[in-house]
PDB file of C-alpha atoms in Angstrom:
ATOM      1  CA  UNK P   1      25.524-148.197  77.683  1.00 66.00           C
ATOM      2  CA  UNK P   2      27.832-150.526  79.787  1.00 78.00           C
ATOM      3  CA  UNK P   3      29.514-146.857  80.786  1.00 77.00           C
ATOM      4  CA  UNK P   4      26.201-146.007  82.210  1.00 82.00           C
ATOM      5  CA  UNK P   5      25.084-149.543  83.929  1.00 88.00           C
ATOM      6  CA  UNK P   6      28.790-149.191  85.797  1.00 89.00           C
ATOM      7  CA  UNK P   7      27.860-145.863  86.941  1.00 91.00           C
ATOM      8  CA  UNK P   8      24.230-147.442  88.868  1.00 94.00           C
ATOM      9  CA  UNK P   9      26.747-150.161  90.244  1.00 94.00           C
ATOM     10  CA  UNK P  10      28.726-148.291  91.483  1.00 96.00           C
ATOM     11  CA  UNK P  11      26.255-145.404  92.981  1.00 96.00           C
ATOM     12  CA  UNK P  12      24.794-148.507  94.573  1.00 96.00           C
ATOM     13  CA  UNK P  13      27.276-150.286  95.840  1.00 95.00           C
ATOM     14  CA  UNK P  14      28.162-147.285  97.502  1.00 96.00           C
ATOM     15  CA  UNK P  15      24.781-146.446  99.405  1.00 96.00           C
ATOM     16  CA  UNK P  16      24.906-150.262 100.337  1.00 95.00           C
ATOM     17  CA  UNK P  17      27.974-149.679 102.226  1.00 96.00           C
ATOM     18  CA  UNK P  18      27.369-146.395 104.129  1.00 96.00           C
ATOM     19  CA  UNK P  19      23.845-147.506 104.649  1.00 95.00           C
ATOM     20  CA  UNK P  20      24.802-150.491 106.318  1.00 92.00           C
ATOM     21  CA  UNK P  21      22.378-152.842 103.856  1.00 92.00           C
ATOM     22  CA  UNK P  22      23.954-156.470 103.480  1.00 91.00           C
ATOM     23  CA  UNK P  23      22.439-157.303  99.912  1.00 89.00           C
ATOM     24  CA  UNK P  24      23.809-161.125 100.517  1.00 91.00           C
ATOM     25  CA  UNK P  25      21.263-160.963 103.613  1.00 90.00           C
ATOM     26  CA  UNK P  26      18.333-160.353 100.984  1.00 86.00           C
ATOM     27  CA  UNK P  27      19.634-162.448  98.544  1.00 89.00           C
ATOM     28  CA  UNK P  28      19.867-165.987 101.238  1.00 92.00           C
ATOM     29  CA  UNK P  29      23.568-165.709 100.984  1.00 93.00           C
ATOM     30  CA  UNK P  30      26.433-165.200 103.877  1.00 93.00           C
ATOM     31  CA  UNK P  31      28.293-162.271 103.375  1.00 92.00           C
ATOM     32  CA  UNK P  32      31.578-162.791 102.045  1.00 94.00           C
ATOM     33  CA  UNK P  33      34.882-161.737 103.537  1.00 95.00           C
ATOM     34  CA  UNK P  34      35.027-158.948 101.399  1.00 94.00           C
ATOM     35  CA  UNK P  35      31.687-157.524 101.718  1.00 94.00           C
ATOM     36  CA  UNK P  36      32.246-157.986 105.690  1.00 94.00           C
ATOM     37  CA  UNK P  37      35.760-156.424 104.888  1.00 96.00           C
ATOM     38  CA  UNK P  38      34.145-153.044 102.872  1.00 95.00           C
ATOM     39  CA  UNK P  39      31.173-152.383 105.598  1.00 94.00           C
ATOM     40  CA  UNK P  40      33.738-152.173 108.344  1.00 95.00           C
ATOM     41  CA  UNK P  41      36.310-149.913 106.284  1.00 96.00           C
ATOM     42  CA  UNK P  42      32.765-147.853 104.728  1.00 96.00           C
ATOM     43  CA  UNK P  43      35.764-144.724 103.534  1.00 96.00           C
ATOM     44  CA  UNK P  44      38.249-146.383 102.272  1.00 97.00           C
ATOM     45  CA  UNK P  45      36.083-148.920 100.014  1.00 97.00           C
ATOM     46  CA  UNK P  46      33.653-146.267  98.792  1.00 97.00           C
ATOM     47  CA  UNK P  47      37.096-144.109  97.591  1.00 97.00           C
ATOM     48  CA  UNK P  48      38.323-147.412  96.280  1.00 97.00           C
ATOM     49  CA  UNK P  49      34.944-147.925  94.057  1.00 96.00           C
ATOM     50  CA  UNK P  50      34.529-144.494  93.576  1.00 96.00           C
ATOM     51  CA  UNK P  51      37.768-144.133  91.693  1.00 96.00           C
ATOM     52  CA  UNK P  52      38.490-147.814  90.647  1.00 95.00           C
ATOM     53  CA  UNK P  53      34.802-147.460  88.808  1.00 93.00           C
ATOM     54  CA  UNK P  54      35.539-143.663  87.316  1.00 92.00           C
ATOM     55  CA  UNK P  55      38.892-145.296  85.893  1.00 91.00           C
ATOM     56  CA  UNK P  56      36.979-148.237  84.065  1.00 88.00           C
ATOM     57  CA  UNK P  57      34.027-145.973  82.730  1.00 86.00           C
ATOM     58  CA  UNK P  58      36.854-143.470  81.253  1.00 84.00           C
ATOM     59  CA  UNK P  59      38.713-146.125  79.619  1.00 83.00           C
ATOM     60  CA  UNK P  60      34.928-147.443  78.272  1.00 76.00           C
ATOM     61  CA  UNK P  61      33.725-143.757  77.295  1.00 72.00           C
ATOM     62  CA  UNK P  62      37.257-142.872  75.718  1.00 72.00           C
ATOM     63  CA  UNK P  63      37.033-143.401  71.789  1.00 69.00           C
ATOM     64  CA  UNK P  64      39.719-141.653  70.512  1.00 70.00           C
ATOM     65  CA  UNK P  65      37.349-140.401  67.860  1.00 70.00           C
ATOM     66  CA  UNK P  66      37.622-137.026  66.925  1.00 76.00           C
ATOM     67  CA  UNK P  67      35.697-135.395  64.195  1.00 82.00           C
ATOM     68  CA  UNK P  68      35.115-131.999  62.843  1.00 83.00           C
ATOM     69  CA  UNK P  69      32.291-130.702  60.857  1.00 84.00           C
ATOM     70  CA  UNK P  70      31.663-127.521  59.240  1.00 82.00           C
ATOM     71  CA  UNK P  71      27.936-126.500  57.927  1.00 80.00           C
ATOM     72  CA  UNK P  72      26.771-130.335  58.585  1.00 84.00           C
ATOM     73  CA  UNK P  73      29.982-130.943  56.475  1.00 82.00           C
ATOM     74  CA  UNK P  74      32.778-133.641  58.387  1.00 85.00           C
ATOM     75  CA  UNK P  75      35.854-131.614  57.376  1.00 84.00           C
ATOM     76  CA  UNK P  76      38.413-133.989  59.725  1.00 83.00           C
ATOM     77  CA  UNK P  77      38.191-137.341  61.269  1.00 85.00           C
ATOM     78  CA  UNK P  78      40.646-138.788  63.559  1.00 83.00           C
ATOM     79  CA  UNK P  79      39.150-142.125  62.721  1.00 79.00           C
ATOM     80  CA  UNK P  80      39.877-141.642  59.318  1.00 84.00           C
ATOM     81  CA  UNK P  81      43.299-140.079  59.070  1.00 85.00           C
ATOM     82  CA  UNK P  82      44.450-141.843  62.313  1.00 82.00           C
ATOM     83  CA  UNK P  83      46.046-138.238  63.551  1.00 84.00           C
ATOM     84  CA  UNK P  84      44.270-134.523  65.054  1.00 82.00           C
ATOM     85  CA  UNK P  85      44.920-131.835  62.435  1.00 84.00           C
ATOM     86  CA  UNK P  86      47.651-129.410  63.381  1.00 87.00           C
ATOM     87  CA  UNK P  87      46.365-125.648  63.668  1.00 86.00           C
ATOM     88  CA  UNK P  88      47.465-124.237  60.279  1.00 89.00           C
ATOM     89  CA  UNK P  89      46.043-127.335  58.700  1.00 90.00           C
ATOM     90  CA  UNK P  90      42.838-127.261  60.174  1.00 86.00           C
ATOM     91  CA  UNK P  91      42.491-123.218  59.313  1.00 88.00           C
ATOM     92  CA  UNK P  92      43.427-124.067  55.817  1.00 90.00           C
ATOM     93  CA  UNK P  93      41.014-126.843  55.738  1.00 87.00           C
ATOM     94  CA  UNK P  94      38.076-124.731  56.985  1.00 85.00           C
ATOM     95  CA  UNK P  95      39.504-121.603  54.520  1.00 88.00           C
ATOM     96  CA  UNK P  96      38.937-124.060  51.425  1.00 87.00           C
ATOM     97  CA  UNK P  97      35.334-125.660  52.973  1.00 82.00           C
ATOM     98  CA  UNK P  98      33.968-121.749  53.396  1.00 82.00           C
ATOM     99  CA  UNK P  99      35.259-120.729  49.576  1.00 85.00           C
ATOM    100  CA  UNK P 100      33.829-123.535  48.131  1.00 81.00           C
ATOM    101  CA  UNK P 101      30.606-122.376  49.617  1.00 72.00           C
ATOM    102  CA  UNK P 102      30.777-119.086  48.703  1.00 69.00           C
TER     103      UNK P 102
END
């Protein structure tokens, strides 16, 4: 959710700057220096929120979970064992979950 509120911020902070709109003008406020600052240098702040916001919201989005289910089933969980299965476990692990059902 605060992944997704970051994401409007940021898509509007950007149209702000290229479309020249001084949101301290509509809120009664002077401009800071920094505002005056990105709406002279419009490329190089929009790149700089562009990626200094994508950085945040991947570090927010990013989990580490990691879960796999078989038949509604959760065979692995990262969260759990704190580790991803290796390959030959994993096949093993699904081998046993499909006999059992069979």
């Amino acid at each position: 959710m605060l992944a997704g509120a970051l994401v409007a911020v940021k898509v509007q902070l950007i149209i702000c700057i290229l479309g020249n709109i001084n949101i301290f003008n509509l809120l009664g406020q002077e401009a800071p220096s920094w505002w005056t600052w990105c709406t002279t240098n419009k490329l190089y702040s929009c790149i700089m929120i562009f990626f200094l916001c994508n950085a945040v919201e991947g570090q927010l989005v990013s989990t580490g979970a990691f879960e796999i289910s078989l038949n509604d089933i959760p065979v692995w969980s990262k969260l759990e064992t704190g580790r991803i299965p290796q390959p030959p476990e994993l096949f093993r692990i699904i081998e046993n979950h499909m006999n059992l059902a069979a």
